[in-house]
Every structure is written in C-alpha cells, then in structure tokens.
Amino acid sequence: MKLLLTSGGVTNPSIHSALVQLLGKPIGDANALCIPTAEYGHPMCNPASAWRFIAGRSPSPMCDLGWKSLGVLELTALPTIRAERWVPWIREADVLLVDGGDATYLCHWMRESGLADLLPSLPDMVWVGVSAGSMVMTPRIGKDFVEWPSAPDDRTLGVVDFSIFPHLDAFPENTLADAERWAADLGVPAYAIDEQTAIKVVDGSVEVVSEGQWTKFG
C-alpha cells in the first residue's frame, strides 16, 4: 500500500499535494472509504466525534476534501458478514481514510475483520491515517498511548519499521521532551510530528512532508 501517515489530517498544501501524487488522480476523481473504528477504543472519543469525522466536521481534514464518493467502513461489523460482500467494497476504493482514537483497538479489529490480511493484496490503495490511524501501521506505539483496557501490549501491525509520536506540541503532555522519553523505550526508529506534518511511504521509501515541526529519533 501507499501510506500517508499524518498527525492531524490533510492540513496544508504540501500534504494535500502528497495525497494527490499518491492517488495519481485528482481527489474529485477518487473513491474513498472512511474508517472511524479507532474512535470507539479511546475514552476521549464518543459517537459525536465519530460522526464529526464521517461528516467532515472534525478538526482533521479528511472526509471533507471533495471525494468523488465517500463511504463508511466500520471494521467491527465485518466479521458478521461474508468477505465476498465487503472485500469488493475495498477493492473498488482508491483510498482508505482512517481516523484516530486508540491504535491497539484499531489493530485488533483490523486483524479480527480480516482487513490486515487483505492489505498486502492492495498495492495501489492509498492509506491516509490520522493519529492512531497512522500509528497502527507502526511496530509499537509506546505504553503512554495505549488507552484500550483490553490491549495486551503496545504492539501494532508493523507495516513500517518506525514509530510515530503524534500531536507534537498540540497538548501539554506532547512536548519534544515527552517525545524523547517515549522514543527511548521503543527500540525502533521514531518520528515526532506535529499537525502540519505527514510521513509518506511508498515501496519502503520514507519521506517527511511538512510545513511544521518534526524530529526523528534513532
């Protein structure tokens, strides 16, 4: 897959341009599915915040970019229906827009639903993550970011070989010093990124796209 891993969504022209490059077409010609699942695993999220994401009214620009079509893919529902039904929905899409929340909860439902197993067969799909929707692709998120009580540990999918500290300087507990302490416990390379930064990954090549602040550790 082609990955655009953001902290705060498509927040500036540089990230927007990177998204169009990954799609290989204008946003207005692309079909999108949005995934709100991570919201339900985080205590700061609720039905209203999930609706705001889907409706394009969240602080993270994603669903409101002018897609040709936009649908909702709720991963917790997929185990109850046949794969023959939902797999074509994904294969017909150009991009998956994946909201934040708890990355371990999202990881659990990606595996439980079968989406994680499907990803390697989607080389042309673009994955755009916000916060936990980006962190789920990393090997570890660090214990400080685990909010789902049933999470066995802080491990996630490991699609990329680095970890992500999102929302740099957006909250009092997300300073660069906090990020340095977080990174020291991970044992993998890591990036701290703010709301104006994204990490683009294509065929293993990693590029930071930023109009803000970011730091690489390790």
Short mmCIF file of C-alpha atoms in Angstrom, two decimals:
data_model
loop_
_atom_site.label_atom_id
_atom_site.label_comp_id
_atom_site.label_asym_id
_atom_site.label_seq_id
_atom_site.Cartn_x
_atom_site.Cartn_y
_atom_site.Cartn_z
CA MET A 1 0.00 0.00 0.00
CA LYS A 2 0.90 3.66 -0.33
CA LEU A 3 0.84 5.34 3.06
CA LEU A 4 0.27 8.95 4.09
CA LEU A 5 0.66 8.93 7.86
CA THR A 6 -0.46 12.19 9.44
CA SER A 7 -0.95 13.58 12.91
CA GLY A 8 -3.79 15.97 12.08
CA GLY A 9 -5.04 15.11 8.61
CA VAL A 10 -4.56 16.92 5.30
CA THR A 11 -3.86 20.26 6.92
CA ASN A 12 -1.78 22.17 4.37
CA PRO A 13 -0.95 22.38 0.64
CA SER A 14 2.17 20.20 0.94
CA ILE A 15 0.27 17.27 2.48
CA HIS A 16 -2.57 17.81 0.02
CA SER A 17 -0.11 17.65 -2.90
CA ALA A 18 1.44 14.46 -1.50
CA LEU A 19 -2.01 12.88 -1.32
CA VAL A 20 -2.78 13.75 -4.95
CA GLN A 21 0.59 12.31 -6.00
CA LEU A 22 -0.16 9.05 -4.20
CA LEU A 23 -3.62 8.83 -5.73
CA GLY A 24 -2.33 9.53 -9.23
CA LYS A 25 -5.53 11.47 -9.93
CA PRO A 26 -7.43 14.49 -8.61
CA ILE A 27 -9.25 13.99 -5.32
CA GLY A 28 -12.50 14.72 -7.12
CA ASP A 29 -11.96 11.60 -9.24
CA ALA A 30 -11.17 9.27 -6.32
CA ASN A 31 -13.46 6.97 -4.34
CA ALA A 32 -12.87 6.92 -0.58
CA LEU A 33 -13.91 4.80 2.37
CA CYS A 34 -13.55 6.23 5.86
CA ILE A 35 -12.85 4.06 8.90
CA PRO A 36 -13.93 5.50 12.27
CA THR A 37 -13.29 2.31 14.26
CA ALA A 38 -10.35 3.55 16.39
CA GLU A 39 -12.60 6.17 17.97
CA TYR A 40 -14.53 3.57 19.96
CA GLY A 41 -11.42 2.35 21.79
CA HIS A 42 -10.42 5.73 23.24
CA PRO A 43 -12.05 7.34 26.30
CA MET A 44 -11.85 10.85 24.83
CA CYS A 45 -13.90 9.83 21.77
CA ASN A 46 -17.65 9.30 21.56
CA PRO A 47 -20.46 8.91 18.99
CA ALA A 48 -20.45 12.64 18.34
CA SER A 49 -16.74 12.74 17.49
CA ALA A 50 -17.13 9.70 15.22
CA TRP A 51 -19.97 11.49 13.42
CA ARG A 52 -17.90 14.65 13.04
CA PHE A 53 -15.13 12.65 11.36
CA ILE A 54 -17.54 10.94 8.96
CA ALA A 55 -19.38 14.20 8.22
CA GLY A 56 -16.18 16.10 7.51
CA ARG A 57 -16.60 18.33 10.55
CA SER A 58 -13.66 17.17 12.63
CA PRO A 59 -10.53 19.30 13.20
CA SER A 60 -8.64 16.83 10.98
CA PRO A 61 -9.39 17.45 7.28
CA MET A 62 -10.04 14.06 5.66
CA CYS A 63 -13.61 13.34 4.63
CA ASP A 64 -14.28 16.93 3.54
CA LEU A 65 -11.71 17.12 0.73
CA GLY A 66 -14.16 16.73 -2.17
CA TRP A 67 -14.03 13.00 -2.94
CA LYS A 68 -15.93 11.59 -5.90
CA SER A 69 -17.63 9.22 -3.47
CA LEU A 70 -17.32 8.62 0.26
CA GLY A 71 -18.49 5.61 2.25
CA VAL A 72 -18.15 4.37 5.82
CA LEU A 73 -16.32 1.11 6.55
CA GLU A 74 -16.91 0.02 10.15
CA LEU A 75 -14.46 -2.76 10.91
CA THR A 76 -16.38 -4.13 13.90
CA ALA A 77 -19.22 -5.08 11.54
CA LEU A 78 -17.11 -7.00 9.03
CA PRO A 79 -16.76 -10.28 10.99
CA THR A 80 -20.57 -10.62 10.93
CA ILE A 81 -20.89 -10.51 7.13
CA ARG A 82 -19.34 -12.53 4.33
CA ALA A 83 -15.96 -11.45 2.97
CA GLU A 84 -17.45 -11.85 -0.51
CA ARG A 85 -19.57 -8.83 0.32
CA TRP A 86 -17.13 -6.40 1.90
CA VAL A 87 -13.85 -7.19 0.12
CA PRO A 88 -15.17 -5.78 -3.20
CA TRP A 89 -16.07 -2.54 -1.42
CA ILE A 90 -12.42 -2.11 -0.51
CA ARG A 91 -11.04 -3.19 -3.87
CA GLU A 92 -13.26 -0.64 -5.62
CA ALA A 93 -11.95 2.21 -3.46
CA ASP A 94 -8.90 4.35 -4.18
CA VAL A 95 -8.21 5.43 -0.63
CA LEU A 96 -8.92 4.47 2.97
CA LEU A 97 -9.28 7.40 5.38
CA VAL A 98 -8.53 6.11 8.87
CA ASP A 99 -9.44 8.16 11.92
CA GLY A 100 -7.66 8.41 15.24
CA GLY A 101 -8.58 7.01 18.63
CA ASP A 102 -6.78 4.02 20.11
CA ALA A 103 -4.31 2.31 17.80
CA THR A 104 -4.35 -1.02 19.67
CA TYR A 105 -8.14 -1.20 19.38
CA LEU A 106 -7.91 -0.41 15.67
CA CYS A 107 -5.17 -3.03 15.27
CA HIS A 108 -7.34 -5.64 16.98
CA TRP A 109 -10.27 -5.01 14.65
CA MET A 110 -8.09 -4.85 11.55
CA ARG A 111 -6.92 -8.36 12.40
CA GLU A 112 -10.30 -9.63 13.58
CA SER A 113 -12.09 -8.33 10.48
CA GLY A 114 -9.54 -9.68 8.01
CA LEU A 115 -8.55 -6.25 6.72
CA ALA A 116 -4.96 -6.66 7.93
CA ASP A 117 -4.60 -9.86 5.90
CA LEU A 118 -6.08 -8.15 2.84
CA LEU A 119 -3.66 -5.20 2.83
CA PRO A 120 -0.75 -6.94 1.03
CA SER A 121 -3.03 -7.57 -1.96
CA LEU A 122 -3.80 -3.84 -2.36
CA PRO A 123 -0.63 -2.35 -3.90
CA ASP A 124 -2.46 0.61 -5.45
CA MET A 125 -4.52 1.51 -2.39
CA VAL A 126 -3.70 4.73 -0.53
CA TRP A 127 -3.96 4.65 3.26
CA VAL A 128 -4.35 8.05 4.89
CA GLY A 129 -4.17 7.93 8.67
CA VAL A 130 -4.83 10.49 11.37
CA SER A 131 -3.05 9.93 14.71
CA ALA A 132 -3.95 6.33 15.71
CA GLY A 133 -4.91 5.69 12.10
CA SER A 134 -1.23 6.31 11.31
CA MET A 135 0.25 4.73 14.44
CA VAL A 136 -1.46 1.40 13.74
CA MET A 137 0.94 0.87 10.84
CA THR A 138 3.97 1.04 13.15
CA PRO A 139 5.52 -1.80 15.18
CA ARG A 140 4.90 -0.19 18.60
CA ILE A 141 3.06 2.88 19.88
CA GLY A 142 4.54 3.04 23.39
CA LYS A 143 2.60 2.36 26.59
CA ASP A 144 1.70 6.03 27.05
CA PHE A 145 -0.59 5.87 24.01
CA VAL A 146 -2.45 2.70 25.00
CA GLU A 147 -5.94 3.61 26.25
CA TRP A 148 -7.91 0.44 25.41
CA PRO A 149 -8.07 -1.65 28.62
CA SER A 150 -8.07 -4.95 26.70
CA ALA A 151 -4.87 -4.24 24.80
CA PRO A 152 -2.31 -6.99 25.55
CA ASP A 153 0.59 -4.60 24.96
CA ASP A 154 1.57 -1.64 22.77
CA ARG A 155 2.36 -3.63 19.63
CA THR A 156 0.60 -2.80 16.37
CA LEU A 157 0.81 -4.03 12.76
CA GLY A 158 4.44 -3.27 11.93
CA VAL A 159 3.79 -2.43 8.29
CA VAL A 160 6.52 0.21 8.60
CA ASP A 161 9.65 -0.13 10.73
CA PHE A 162 9.36 3.14 12.66
CA SER A 163 7.04 4.51 15.34
CA ILE A 164 5.12 7.80 15.42
CA PHE A 165 4.59 10.29 18.24
CA PRO A 166 1.69 12.46 17.00
CA HIS A 167 0.36 15.89 18.02
CA LEU A 168 3.78 17.33 18.83
CA ASP A 169 3.23 20.46 20.96
CA ALA A 170 -0.54 20.24 20.46
CA PHE A 171 -1.09 19.18 24.10
CA PRO A 172 0.85 19.92 27.32
CA GLU A 173 1.94 16.26 27.54
CA ASN A 174 3.13 16.14 23.93
CA THR A 175 6.28 18.22 24.12
CA LEU A 176 9.55 17.32 22.43
CA ALA A 177 10.93 16.28 25.82
CA ASP A 178 7.97 13.91 26.24
CA ALA A 179 8.64 12.52 22.78
CA GLU A 180 12.32 11.95 23.62
CA ARG A 181 11.41 9.95 26.72
CA TRP A 182 8.82 7.98 24.72
CA ALA A 183 11.29 7.15 21.94
CA ALA A 184 13.97 5.97 24.36
CA ASP A 185 11.83 2.99 25.41
CA LEU A 186 10.85 1.75 21.95
CA GLY A 187 13.96 0.19 20.45
CA VAL A 188 12.96 1.26 16.91
CA PRO A 189 13.44 4.46 14.89
CA ALA A 190 10.72 7.00 15.57
CA TYR A 191 9.33 10.34 14.42
CA ALA A 192 7.64 13.05 16.46
CA ILE A 193 5.33 15.01 14.14
CA ASP A 194 3.02 17.96 14.58
CA GLU A 195 -0.35 18.68 12.94
CA GLN A 196 1.32 20.18 9.86
CA THR A 197 3.47 17.11 9.15
CA ALA A 198 2.93 13.77 7.41
CA ILE A 199 5.12 10.79 6.57
CA LYS A 200 4.76 9.40 3.05
CA VAL A 201 5.80 5.78 2.49
CA VAL A 202 5.92 4.17 -0.97
CA ASP A 203 7.70 0.87 -1.65
CA GLY A 204 9.70 1.24 1.55
CA SER A 205 10.85 4.77 0.72
CA VAL A 206 10.09 7.20 3.56
CA GLU A 207 9.63 10.94 3.01
CA VAL A 208 8.62 13.55 5.57
CA VAL A 209 6.19 16.12 4.17
CA SER A 210 5.96 19.11 6.47
CA GLU A 211 5.08 22.75 6.84
CA GLY A 212 5.56 22.45 10.59
CA GLN A 213 7.82 20.77 13.13
CA TRP A 214 9.13 17.23 13.32
CA THR A 215 12.04 15.29 14.80
CA LYS A 216 13.48 11.87 14.04
CA PHE A 217 14.87 9.68 16.83
CA GLY A 218 17.21 6.73 16.37
#
